[in-house]
Short mmCIF file of N, CA and C in Angstrom, two decimals:
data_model
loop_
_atom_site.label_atom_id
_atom_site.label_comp_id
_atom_site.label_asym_id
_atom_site.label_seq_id
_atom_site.Cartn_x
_atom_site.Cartn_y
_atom_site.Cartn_z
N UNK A 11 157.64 56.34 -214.14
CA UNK A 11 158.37 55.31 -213.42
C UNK A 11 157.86 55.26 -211.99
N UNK A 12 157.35 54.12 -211.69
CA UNK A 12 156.79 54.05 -209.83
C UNK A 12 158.55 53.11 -209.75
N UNK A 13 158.85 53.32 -207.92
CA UNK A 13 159.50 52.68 -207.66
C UNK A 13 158.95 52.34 -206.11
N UNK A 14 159.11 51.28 -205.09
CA UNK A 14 158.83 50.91 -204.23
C UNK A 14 160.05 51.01 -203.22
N UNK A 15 159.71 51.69 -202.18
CA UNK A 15 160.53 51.81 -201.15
C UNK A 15 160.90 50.72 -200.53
N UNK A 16 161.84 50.14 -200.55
CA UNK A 16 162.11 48.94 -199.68
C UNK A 16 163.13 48.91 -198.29
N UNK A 17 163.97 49.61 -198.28
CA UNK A 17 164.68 50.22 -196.99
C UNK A 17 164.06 51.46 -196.45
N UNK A 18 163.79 51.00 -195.05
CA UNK A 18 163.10 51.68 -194.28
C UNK A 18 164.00 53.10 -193.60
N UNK A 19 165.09 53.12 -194.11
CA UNK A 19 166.06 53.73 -194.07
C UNK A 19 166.81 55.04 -195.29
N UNK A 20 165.86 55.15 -195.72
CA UNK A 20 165.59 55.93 -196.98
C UNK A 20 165.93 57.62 -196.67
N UNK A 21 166.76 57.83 -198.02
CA UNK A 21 167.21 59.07 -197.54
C UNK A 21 165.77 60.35 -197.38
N UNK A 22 164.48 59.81 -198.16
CA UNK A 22 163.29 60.33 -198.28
C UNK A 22 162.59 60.51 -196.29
N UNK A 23 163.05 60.03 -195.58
CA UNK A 23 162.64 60.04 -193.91
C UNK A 23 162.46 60.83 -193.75
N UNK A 24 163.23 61.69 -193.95
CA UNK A 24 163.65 63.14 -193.13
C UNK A 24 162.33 64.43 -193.61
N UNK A 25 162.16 63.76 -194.95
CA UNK A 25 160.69 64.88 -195.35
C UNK A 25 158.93 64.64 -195.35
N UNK A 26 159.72 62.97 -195.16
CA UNK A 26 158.28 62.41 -194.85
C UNK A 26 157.78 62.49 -193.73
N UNK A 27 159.15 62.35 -192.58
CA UNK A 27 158.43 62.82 -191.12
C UNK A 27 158.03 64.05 -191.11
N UNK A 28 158.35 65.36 -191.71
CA UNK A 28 157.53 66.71 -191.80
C UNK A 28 156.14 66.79 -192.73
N UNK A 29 155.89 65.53 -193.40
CA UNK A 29 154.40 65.61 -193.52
C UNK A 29 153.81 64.92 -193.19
N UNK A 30 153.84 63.70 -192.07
CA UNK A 30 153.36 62.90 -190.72
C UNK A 30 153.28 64.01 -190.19
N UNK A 31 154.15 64.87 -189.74
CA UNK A 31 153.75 66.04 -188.43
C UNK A 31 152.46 66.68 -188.85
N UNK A 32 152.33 67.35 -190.49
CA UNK A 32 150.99 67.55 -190.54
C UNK A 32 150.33 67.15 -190.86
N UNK A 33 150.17 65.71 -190.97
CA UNK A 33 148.94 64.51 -191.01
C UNK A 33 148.63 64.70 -189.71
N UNK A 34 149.25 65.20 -188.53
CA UNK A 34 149.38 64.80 -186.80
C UNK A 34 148.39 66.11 -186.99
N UNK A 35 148.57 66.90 -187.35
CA UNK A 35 148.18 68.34 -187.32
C UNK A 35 146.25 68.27 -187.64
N UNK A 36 146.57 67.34 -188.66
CA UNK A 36 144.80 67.75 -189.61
C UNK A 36 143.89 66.38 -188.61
N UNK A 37 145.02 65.59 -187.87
CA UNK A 37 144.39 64.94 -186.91
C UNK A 37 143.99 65.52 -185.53
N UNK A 38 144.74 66.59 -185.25
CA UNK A 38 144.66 66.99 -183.92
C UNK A 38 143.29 67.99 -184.23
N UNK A 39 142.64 68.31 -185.49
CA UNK A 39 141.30 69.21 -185.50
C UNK A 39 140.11 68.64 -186.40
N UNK A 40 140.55 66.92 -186.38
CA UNK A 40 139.28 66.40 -186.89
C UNK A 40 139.40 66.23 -188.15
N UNK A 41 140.27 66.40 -189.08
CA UNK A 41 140.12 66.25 -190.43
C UNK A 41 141.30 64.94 -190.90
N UNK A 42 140.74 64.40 -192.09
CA UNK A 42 141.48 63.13 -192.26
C UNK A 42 142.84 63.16 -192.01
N UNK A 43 143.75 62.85 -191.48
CA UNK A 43 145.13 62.78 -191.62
C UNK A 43 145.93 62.56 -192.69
N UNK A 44 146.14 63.83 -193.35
CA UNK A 44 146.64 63.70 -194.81
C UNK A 44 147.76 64.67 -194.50
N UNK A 45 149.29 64.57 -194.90
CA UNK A 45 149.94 65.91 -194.78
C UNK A 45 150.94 65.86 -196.06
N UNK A 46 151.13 67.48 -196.64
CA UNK A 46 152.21 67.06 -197.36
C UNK A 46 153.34 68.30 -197.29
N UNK A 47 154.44 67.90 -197.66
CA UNK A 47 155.43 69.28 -198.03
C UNK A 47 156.25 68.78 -199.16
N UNK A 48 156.22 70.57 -199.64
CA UNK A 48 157.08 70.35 -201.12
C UNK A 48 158.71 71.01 -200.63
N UNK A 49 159.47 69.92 -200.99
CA UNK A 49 160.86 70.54 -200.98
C UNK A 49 161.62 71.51 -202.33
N UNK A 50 162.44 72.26 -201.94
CA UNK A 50 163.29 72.97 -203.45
C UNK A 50 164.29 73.27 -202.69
N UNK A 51 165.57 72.78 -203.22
CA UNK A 51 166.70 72.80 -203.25
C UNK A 51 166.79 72.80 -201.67
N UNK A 52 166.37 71.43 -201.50
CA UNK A 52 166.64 71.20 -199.91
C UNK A 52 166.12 71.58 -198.66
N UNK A 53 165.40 72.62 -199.33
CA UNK A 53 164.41 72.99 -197.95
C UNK A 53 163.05 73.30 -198.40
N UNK A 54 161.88 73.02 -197.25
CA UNK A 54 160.56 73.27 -197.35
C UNK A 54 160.28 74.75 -197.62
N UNK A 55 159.37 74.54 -198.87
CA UNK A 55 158.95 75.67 -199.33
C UNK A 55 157.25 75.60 -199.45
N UNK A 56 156.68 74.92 -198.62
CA UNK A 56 155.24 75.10 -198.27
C UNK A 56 154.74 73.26 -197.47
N UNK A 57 154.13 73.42 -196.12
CA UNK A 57 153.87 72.67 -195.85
C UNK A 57 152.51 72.75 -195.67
N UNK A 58 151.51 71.68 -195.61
CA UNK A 58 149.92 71.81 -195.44
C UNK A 58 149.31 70.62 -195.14
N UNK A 59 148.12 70.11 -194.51
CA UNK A 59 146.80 68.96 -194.28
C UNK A 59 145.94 69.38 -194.76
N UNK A 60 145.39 67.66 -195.02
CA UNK A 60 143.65 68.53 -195.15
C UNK A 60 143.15 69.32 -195.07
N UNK A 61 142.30 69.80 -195.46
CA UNK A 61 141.42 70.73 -194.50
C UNK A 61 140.07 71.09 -194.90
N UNK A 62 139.64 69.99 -196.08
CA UNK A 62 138.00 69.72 -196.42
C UNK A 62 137.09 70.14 -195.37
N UNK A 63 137.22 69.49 -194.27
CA UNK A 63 135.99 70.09 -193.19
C UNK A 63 136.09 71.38 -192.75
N UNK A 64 137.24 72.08 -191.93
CA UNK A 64 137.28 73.30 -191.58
C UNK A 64 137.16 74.06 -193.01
N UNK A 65 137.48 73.97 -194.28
CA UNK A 65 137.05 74.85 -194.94
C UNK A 65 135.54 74.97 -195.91
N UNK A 66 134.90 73.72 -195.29
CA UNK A 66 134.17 73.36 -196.08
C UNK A 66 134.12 73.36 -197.85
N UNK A 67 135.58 72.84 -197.94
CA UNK A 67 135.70 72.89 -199.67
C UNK A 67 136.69 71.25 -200.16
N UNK A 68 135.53 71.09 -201.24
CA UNK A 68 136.51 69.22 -201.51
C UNK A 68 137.40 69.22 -202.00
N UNK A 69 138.38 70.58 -202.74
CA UNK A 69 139.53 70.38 -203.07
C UNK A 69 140.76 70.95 -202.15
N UNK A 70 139.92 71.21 -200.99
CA UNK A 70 140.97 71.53 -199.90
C UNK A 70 141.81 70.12 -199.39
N UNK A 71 142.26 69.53 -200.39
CA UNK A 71 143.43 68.19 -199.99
C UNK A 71 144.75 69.09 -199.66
N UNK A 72 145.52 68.38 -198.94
CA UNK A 72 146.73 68.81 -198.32
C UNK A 72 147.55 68.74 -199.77
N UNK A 73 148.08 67.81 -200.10
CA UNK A 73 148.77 68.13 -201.68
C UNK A 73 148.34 69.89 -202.21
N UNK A 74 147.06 69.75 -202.69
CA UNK A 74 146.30 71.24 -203.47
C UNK A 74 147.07 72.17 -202.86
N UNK A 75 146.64 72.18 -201.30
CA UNK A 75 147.02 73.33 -200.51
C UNK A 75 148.57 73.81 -200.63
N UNK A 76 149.73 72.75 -200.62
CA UNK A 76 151.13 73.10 -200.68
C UNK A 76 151.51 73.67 -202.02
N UNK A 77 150.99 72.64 -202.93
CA UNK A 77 151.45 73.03 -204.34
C UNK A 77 150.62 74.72 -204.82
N UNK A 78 149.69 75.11 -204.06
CA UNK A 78 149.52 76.31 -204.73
C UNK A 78 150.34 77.42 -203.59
N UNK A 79 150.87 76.67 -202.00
CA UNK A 79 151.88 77.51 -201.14
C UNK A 79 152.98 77.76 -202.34
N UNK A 80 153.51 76.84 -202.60
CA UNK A 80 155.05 76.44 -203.04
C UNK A 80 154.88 77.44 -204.52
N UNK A 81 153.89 76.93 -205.15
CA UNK A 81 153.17 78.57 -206.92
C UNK A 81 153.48 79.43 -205.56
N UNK A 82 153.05 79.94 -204.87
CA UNK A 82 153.28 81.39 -204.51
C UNK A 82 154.93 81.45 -204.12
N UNK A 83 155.30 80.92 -203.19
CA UNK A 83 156.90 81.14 -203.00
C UNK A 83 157.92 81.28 -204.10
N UNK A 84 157.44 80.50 -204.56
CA UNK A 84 158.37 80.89 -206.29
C UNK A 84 158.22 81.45 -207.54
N UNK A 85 156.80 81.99 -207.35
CA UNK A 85 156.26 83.12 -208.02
C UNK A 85 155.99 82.38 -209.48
N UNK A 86 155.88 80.80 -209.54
CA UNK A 86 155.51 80.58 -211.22
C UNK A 86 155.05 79.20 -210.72
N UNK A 87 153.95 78.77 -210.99
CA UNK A 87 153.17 77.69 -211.53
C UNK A 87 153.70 76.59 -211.46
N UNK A 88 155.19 76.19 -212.21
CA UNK A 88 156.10 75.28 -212.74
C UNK A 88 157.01 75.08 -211.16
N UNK A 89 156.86 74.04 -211.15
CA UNK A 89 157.28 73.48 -210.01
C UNK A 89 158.49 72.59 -210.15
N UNK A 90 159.34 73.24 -211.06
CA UNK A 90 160.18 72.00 -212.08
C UNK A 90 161.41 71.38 -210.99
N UNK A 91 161.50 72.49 -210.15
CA UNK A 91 162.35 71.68 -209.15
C UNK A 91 162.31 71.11 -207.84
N UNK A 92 161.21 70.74 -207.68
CA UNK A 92 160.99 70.26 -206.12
C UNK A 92 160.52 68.81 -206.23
N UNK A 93 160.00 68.61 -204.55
CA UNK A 93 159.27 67.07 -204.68
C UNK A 93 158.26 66.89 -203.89
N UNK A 94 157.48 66.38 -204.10
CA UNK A 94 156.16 66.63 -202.90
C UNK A 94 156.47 65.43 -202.11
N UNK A 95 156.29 65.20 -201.15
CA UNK A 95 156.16 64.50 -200.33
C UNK A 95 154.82 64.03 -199.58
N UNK A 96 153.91 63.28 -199.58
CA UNK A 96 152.96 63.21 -199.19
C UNK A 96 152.47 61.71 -198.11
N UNK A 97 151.83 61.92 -197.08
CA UNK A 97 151.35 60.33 -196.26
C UNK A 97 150.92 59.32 -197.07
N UNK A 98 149.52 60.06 -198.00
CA UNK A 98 148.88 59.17 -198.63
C UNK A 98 148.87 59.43 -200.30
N UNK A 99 149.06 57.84 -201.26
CA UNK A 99 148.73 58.19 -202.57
C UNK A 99 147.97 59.00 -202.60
N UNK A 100 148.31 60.16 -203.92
CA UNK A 100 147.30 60.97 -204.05
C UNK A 100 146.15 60.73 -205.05
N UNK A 101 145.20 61.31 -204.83
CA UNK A 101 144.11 60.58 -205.59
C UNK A 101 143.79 61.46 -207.31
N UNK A 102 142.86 61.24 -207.62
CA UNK A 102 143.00 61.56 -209.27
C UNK A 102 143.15 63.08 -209.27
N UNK A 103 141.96 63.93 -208.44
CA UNK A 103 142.41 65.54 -208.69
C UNK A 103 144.04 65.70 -208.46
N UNK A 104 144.59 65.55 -207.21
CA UNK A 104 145.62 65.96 -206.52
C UNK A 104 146.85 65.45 -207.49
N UNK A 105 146.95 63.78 -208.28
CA UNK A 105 147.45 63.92 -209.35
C UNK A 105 147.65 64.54 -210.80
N UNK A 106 146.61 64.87 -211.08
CA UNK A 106 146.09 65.94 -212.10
C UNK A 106 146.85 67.17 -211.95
N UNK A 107 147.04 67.75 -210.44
CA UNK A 107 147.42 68.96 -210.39
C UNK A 107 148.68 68.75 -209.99
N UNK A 108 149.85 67.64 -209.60
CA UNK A 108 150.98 67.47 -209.67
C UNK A 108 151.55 67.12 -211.20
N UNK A 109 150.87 66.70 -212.19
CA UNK A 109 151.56 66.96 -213.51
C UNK A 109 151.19 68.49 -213.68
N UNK A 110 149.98 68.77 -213.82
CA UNK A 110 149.62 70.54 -213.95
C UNK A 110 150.66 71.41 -213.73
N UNK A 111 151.35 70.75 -212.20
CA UNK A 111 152.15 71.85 -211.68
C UNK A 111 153.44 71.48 -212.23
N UNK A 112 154.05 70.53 -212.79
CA UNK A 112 154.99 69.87 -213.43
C UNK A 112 156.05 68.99 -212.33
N UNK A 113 155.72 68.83 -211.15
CA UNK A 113 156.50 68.47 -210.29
C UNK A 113 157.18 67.02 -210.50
N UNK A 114 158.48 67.29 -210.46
CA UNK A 114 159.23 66.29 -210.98
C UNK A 114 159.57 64.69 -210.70
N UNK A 115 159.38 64.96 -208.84
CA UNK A 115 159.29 63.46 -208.06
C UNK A 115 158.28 64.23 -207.42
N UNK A 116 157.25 62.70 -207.00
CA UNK A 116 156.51 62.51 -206.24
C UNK A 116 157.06 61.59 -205.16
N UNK A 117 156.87 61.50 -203.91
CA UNK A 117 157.14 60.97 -202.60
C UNK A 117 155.97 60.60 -202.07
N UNK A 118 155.44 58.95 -201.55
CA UNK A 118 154.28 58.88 -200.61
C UNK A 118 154.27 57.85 -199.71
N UNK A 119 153.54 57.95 -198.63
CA UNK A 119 153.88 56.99 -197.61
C UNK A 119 153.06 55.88 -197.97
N UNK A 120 151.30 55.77 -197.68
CA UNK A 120 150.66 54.49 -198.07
C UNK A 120 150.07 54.52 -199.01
N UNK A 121 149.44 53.20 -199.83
CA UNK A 121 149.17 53.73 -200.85
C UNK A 121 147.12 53.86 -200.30
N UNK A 122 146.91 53.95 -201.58
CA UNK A 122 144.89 53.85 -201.03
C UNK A 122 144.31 53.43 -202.01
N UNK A 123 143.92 52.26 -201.82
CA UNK A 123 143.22 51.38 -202.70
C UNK A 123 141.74 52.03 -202.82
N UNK A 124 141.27 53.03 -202.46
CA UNK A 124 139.71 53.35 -202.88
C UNK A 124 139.91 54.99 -203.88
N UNK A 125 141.27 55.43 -203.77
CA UNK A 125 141.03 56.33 -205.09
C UNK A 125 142.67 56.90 -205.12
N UNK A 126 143.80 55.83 -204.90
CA UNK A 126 145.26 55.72 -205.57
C UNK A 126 145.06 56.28 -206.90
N UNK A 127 145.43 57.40 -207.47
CA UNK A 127 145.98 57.56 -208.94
C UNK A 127 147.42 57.78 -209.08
N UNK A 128 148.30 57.08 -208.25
CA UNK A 128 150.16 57.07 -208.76
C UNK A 128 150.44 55.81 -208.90
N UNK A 129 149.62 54.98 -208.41
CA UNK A 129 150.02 53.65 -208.85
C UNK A 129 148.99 52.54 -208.46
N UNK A 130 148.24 53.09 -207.32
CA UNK A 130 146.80 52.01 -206.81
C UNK A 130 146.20 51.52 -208.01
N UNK A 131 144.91 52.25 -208.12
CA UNK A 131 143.57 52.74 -209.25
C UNK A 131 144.80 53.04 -210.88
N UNK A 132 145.34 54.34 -210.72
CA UNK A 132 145.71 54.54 -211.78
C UNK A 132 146.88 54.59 -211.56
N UNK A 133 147.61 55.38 -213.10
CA UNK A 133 148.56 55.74 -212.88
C UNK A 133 148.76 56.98 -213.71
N UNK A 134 148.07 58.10 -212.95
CA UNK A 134 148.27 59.66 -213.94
C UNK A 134 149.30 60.85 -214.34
N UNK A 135 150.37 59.87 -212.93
CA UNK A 135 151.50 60.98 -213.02
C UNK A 135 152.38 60.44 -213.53
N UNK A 136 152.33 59.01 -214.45
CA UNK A 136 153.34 58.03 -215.31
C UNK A 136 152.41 58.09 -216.30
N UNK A 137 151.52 58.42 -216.81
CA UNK A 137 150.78 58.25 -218.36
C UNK A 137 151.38 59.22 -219.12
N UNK A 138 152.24 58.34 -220.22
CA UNK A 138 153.00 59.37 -221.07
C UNK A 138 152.01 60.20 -222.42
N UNK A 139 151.00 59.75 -222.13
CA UNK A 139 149.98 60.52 -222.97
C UNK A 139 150.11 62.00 -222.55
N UNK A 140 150.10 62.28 -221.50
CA UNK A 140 150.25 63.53 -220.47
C UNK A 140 151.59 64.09 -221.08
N UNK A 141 151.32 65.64 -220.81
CA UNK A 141 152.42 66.25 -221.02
C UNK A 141 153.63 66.26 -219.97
N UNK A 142 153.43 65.87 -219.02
CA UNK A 142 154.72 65.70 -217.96
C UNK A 142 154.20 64.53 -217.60
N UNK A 143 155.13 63.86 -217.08
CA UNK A 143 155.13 62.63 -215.68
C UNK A 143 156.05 62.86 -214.70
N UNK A 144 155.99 62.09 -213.39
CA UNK A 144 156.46 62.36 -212.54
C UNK A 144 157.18 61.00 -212.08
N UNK A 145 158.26 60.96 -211.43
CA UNK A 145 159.31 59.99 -211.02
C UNK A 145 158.50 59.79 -210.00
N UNK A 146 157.51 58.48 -209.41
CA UNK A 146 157.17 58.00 -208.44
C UNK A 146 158.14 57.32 -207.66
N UNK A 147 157.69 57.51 -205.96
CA UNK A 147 158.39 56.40 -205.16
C UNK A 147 157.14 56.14 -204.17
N UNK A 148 156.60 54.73 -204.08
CA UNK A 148 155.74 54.84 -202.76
C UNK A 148 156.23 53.74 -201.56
N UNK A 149 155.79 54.14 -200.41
CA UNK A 149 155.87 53.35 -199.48
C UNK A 149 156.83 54.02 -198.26
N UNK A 150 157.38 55.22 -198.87
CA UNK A 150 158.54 55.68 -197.88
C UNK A 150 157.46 56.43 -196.23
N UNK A 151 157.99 54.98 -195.17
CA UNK A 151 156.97 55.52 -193.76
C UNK A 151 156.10 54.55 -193.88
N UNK A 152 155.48 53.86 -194.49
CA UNK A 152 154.19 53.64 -194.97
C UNK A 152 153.52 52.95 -193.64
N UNK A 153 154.42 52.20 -193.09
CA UNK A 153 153.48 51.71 -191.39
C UNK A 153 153.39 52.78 -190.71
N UNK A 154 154.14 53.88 -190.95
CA UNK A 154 153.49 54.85 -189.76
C UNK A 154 152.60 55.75 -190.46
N UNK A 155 152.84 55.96 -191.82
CA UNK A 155 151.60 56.91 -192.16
C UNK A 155 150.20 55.87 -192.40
N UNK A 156 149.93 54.67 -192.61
CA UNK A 156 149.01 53.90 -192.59
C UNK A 156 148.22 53.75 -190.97
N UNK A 157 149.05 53.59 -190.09
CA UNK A 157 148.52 53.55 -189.00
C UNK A 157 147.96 55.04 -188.48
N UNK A 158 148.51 55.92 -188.51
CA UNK A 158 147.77 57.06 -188.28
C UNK A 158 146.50 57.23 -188.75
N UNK A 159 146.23 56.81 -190.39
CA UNK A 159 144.59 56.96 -190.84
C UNK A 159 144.15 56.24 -190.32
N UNK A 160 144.57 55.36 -189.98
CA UNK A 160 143.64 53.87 -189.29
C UNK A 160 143.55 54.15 -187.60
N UNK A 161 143.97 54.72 -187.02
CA UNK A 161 143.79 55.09 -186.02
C UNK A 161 143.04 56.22 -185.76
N UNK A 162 142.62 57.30 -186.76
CA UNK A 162 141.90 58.14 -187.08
C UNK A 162 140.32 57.92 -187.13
N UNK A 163 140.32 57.11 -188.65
CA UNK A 163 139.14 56.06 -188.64
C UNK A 163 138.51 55.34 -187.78
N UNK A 164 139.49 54.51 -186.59
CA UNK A 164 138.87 53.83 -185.75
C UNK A 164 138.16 54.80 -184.71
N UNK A 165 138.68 55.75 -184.70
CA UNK A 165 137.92 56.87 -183.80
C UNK A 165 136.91 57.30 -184.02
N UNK A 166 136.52 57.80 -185.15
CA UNK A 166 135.97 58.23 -185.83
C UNK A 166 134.38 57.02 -186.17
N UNK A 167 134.84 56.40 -186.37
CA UNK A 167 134.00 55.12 -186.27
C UNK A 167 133.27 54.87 -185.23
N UNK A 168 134.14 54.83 -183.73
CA UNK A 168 133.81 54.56 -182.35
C UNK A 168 132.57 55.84 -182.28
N UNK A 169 132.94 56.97 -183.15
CA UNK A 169 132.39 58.19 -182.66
C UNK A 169 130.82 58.02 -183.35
N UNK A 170 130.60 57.24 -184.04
CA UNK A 170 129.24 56.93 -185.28
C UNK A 170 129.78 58.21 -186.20
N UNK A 171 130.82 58.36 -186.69
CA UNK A 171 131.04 59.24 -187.95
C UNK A 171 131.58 58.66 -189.06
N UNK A 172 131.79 59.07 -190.34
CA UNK A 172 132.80 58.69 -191.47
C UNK A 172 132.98 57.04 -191.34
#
């Protein structure tokens, strides 16, 4: 099930602004502005960004990074009760490993038309072929987590990079 955020007033704010802070974070050291945190039973149980360049590794996406924080805090794999929260659709790995991990809602701010797999491009965490799916919602933030990459990019651009 995708659903579309339409009140900007969404009880989802409150966790999306803690993974804007670390989209702010993977911006303040050069790496794309991506942030996410997984909630359980109301409170953050692993927050993380990017961090492809400083670690020099391509599955260092901010999603990867929380969901294997959040496996360690709760000592099992199965993520059956939380929700990720993330800036940007996540793309095909990072979906792959939110059914993997079984996580129940997904949360995202914009979507990304060059490699969306929750609802852009695909849709991997609603394909009931899959052994789990995940309750989508996108758009919650989405002008402020959209403008941050784009303000990233334009820098980045100005700079002759990416």
């Amino acid at each position: 099930m995708f659903e579309l955020a339409d009140n900007p007033l969404q009880p989802h704010d409150r966790w999306m602004y803690a993974a804007l802070q670390q989209a702010r974070e993977a911006f303040d050291v050069d790496e794309v502005p991506v942030g996410a945190v997984i909630i359980h039973e109301g409170r953050v149980i692993a927050e993380a960004f990017n961090q492809r360049e400083s670690l020099n590794d391509p599955t260092a996406h901010a999603e990867m990074i929380a969901i294997t924080q959040a496996a360690e805090t709760l000592g099992s794999w199965r993520l059956l009760d939380c929700a990720l929260y993330v800036t940007l659709e996540p793309c095909p790995m990072c979906a792959g490993a939110i059914v993997q991990a079984r996580i129940p809602t997904l949360i995202y701010g914009t979507t990304d038309t060059k490699a969306g797999a929750c609802h852009t491009l695909y849709q991997i965490t609603n394909d009931i072929r899959l052994n789990h799916q995940a309750s989508v919602i996108g758009g919650v933030l989405a002008d402020e987590c959209r403008g941050l990459l784009q303000e990233f990019f334009a820098i980045q651009r100005a700079k002759g990079k990416k």
